[in-house]
Coordinates of N, CA and C in Angstrom, one line a residue:
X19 N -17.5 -47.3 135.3 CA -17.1 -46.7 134.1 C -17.6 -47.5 133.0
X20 N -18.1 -47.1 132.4 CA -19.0 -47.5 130.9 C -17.8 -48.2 130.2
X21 N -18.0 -48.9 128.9 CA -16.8 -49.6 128.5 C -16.8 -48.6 127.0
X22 N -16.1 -49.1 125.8 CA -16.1 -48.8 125.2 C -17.3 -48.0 124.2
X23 N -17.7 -49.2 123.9 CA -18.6 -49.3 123.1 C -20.3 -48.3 123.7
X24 N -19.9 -48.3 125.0 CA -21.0 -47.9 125.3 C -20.8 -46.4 125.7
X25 N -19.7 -45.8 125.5 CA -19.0 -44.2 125.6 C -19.5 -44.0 124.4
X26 N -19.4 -44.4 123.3 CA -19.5 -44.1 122.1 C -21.2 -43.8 121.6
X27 N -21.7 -44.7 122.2 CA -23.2 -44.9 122.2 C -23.7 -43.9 123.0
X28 N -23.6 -43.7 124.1 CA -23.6 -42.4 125.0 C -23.3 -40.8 124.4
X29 N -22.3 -40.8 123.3 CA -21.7 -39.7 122.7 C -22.9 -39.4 121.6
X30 N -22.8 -40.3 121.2 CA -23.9 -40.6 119.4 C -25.2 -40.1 120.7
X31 N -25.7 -40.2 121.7 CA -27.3 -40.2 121.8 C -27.2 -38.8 122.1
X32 N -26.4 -38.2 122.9 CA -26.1 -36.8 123.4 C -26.1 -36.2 122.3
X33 N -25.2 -36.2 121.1 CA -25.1 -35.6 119.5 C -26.4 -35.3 119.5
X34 N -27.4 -36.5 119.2 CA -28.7 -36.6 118.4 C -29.3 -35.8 119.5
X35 N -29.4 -35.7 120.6 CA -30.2 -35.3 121.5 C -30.4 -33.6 121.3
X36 N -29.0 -33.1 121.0 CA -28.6 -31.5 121.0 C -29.2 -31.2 119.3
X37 N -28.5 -32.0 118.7 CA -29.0 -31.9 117.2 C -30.6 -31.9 116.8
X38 N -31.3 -32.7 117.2 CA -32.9 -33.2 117.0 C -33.7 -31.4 117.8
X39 N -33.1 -31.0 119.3 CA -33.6 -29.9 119.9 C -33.5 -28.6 119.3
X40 N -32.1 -28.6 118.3 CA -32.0 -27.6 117.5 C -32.8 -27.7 116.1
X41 N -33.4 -28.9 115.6 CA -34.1 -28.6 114.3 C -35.4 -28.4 115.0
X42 N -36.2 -28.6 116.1 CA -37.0 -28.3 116.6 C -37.2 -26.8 117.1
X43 N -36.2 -26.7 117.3 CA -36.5 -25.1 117.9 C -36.3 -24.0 116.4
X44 N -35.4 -24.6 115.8 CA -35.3 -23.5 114.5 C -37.0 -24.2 113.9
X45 N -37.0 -25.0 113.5 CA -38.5 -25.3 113.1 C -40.0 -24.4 113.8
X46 N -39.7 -24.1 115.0 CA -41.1 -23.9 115.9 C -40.7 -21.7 115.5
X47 N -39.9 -21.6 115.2 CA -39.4 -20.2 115.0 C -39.9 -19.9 113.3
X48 N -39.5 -20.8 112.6 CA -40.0 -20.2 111.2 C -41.3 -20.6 111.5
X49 N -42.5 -21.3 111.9 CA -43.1 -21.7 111.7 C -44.5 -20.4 112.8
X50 N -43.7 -19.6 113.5 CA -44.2 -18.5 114.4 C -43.9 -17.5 113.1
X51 N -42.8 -17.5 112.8 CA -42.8 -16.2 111.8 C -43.8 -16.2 110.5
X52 N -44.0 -17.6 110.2 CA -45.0 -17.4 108.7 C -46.3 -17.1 109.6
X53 N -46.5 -17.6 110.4 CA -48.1 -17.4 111.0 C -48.0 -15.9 111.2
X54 N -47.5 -15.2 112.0 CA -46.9 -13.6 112.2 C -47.8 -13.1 110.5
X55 N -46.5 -13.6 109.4 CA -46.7 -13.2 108.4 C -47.9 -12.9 107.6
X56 N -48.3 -14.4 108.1 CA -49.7 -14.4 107.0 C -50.9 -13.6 107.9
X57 N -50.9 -13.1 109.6 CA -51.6 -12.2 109.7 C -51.7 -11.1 109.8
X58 N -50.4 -10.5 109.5 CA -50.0 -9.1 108.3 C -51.3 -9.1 107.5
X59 N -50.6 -10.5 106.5 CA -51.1 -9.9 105.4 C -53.1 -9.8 105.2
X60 N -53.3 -11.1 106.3 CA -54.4 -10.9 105.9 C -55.2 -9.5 106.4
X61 N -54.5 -8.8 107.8 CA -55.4 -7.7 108.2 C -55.3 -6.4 106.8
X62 N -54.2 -6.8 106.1 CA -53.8 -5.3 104.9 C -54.3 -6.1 103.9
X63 N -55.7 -6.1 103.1 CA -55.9 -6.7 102.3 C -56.2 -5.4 101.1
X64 N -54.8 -4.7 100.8 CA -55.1 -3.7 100.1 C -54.0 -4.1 98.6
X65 N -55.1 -3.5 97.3 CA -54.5 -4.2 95.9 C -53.3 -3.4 95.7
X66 N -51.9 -4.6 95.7 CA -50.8 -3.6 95.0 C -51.0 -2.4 94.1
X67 N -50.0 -2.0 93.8 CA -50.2 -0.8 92.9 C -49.5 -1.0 91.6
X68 N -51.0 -0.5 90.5 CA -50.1 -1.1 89.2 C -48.8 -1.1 88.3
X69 N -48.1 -1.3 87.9 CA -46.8 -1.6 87.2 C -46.8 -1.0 86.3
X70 N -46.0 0.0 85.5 CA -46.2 0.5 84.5 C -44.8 0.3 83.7
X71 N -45.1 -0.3 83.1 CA -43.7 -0.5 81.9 C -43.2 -0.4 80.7
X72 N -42.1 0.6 80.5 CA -41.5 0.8 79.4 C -41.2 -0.1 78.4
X73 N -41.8 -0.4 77.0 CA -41.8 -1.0 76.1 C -41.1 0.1 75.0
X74 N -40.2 -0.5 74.9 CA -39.2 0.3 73.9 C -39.2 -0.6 72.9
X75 N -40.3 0.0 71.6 CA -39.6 -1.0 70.4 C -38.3 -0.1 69.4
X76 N -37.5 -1.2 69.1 CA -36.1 -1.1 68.9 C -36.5 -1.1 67.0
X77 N -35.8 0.0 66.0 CA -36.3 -0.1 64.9 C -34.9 -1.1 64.3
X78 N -34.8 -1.7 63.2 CA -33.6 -2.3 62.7 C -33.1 -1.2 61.6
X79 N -31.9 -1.9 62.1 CA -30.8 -0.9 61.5 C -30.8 -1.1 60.1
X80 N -30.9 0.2 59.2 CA -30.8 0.4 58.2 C -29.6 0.0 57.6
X81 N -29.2 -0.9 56.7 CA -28.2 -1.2 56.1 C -28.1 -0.8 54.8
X82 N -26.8 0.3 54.6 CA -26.7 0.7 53.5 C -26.7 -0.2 52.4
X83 N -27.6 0.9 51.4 CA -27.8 -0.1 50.0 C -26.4 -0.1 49.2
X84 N -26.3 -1.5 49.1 CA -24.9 -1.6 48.0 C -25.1 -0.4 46.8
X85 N -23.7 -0.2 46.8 CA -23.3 1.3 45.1 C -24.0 0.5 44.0
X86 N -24.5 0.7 43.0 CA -24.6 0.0 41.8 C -23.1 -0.2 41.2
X87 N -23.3 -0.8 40.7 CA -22.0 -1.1 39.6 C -21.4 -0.2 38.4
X88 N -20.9 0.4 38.2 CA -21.0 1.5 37.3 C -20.3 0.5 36.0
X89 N -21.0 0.6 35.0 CA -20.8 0.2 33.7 C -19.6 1.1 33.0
X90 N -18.4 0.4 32.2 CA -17.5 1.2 31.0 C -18.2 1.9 30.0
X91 N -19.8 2.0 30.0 CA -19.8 2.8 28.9 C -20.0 4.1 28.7
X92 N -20.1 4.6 28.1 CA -19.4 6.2 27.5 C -21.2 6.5 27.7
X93 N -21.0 8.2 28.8 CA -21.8 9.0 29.2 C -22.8 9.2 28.4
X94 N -22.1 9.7 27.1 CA -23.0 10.3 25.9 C -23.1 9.4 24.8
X95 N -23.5 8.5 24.6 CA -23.3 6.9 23.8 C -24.3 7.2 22.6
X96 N -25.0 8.0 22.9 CA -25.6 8.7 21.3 C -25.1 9.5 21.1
X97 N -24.1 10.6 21.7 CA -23.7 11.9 20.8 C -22.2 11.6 20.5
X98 N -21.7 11.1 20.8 CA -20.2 10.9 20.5 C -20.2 10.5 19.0
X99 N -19.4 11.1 18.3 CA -19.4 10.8 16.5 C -18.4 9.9 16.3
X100 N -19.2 9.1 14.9 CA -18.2 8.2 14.9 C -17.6 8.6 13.4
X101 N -16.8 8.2 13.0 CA -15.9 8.4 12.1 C -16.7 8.6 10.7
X102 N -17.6 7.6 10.6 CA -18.0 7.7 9.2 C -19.0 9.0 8.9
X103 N -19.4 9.0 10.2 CA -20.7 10.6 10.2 C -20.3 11.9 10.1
X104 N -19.0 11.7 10.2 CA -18.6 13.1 10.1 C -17.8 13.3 8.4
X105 N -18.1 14.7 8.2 CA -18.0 15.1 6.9 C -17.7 16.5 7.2
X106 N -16.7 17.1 6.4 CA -16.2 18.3 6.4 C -16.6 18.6 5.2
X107 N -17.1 20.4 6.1 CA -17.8 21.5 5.1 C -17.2 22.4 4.3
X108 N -17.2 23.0 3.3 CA -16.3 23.9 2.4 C -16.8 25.7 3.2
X109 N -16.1 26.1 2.4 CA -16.5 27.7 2.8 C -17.8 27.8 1.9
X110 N -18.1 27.3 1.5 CA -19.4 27.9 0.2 C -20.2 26.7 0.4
X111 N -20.4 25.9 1.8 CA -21.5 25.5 1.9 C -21.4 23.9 1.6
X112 N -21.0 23.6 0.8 CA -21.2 22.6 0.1 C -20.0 21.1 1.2
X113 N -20.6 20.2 0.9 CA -20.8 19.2 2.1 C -19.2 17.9 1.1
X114 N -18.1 17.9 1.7 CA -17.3 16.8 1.2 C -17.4 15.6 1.1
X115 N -17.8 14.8 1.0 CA -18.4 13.6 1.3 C -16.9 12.4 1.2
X116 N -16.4 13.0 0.5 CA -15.1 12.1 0.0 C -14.0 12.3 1.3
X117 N -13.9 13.4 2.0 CA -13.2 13.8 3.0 C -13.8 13.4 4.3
X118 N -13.4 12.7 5.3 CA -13.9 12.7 7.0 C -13.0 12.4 7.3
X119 N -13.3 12.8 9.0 CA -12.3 12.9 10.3 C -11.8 11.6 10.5
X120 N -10.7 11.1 10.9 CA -10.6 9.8 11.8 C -10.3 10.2 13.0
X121 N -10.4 9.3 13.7 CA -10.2 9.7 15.5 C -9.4 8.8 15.9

């Protein structure tokens, strides 16, 4: 019967023994499939087919123009009469000059 130390040593070589045959075998399998692969590809040596892609240009968004500001002043700022321009007329024509409107 083995002693301690050498169960342990026996365990550890068995591990690596099962462990090392499995990266070997998964290794020798991808290593069949890329060869597989690449003589696909070399026997179909035919040019992809071209790509055709939608290019959407995007316009920017119109951002409303600020209102102007609307100014207090008066619509008609030449026709509006001012007090001293105005003069009241008689029936016979003749122009008062001493008499005007106030507002």
């Amino acid at each position: 019967m083995p002693g301690f130390f050498e169960g342990i040593l026996l365990i550890t070589m068995i591990l690596g023994f099962c462990i090392g045959l499995a990266v070997i075998i998964k290794a020798t399998f991808l290593w069949v499939e890329k060869n597989r692969t690449d003589e696909k590809s070399l026997n179909e040596c035919t040019a992809p087919e071209p790509k055709i892609y939608l290019v959407k240009q995007t316009e920017n968004k119109q951002k409303p123009k600020p209102r102007k500001k609307r100014s207090p002043k008066i619509a008609f700022d030449g026709i509006v009469l001012k007090p001293e321009n105005v003069t009241l007329a008689t029936s016979d024509g003749e122009d008062m000059k001493s008499s005007t409107l106030k507002f």
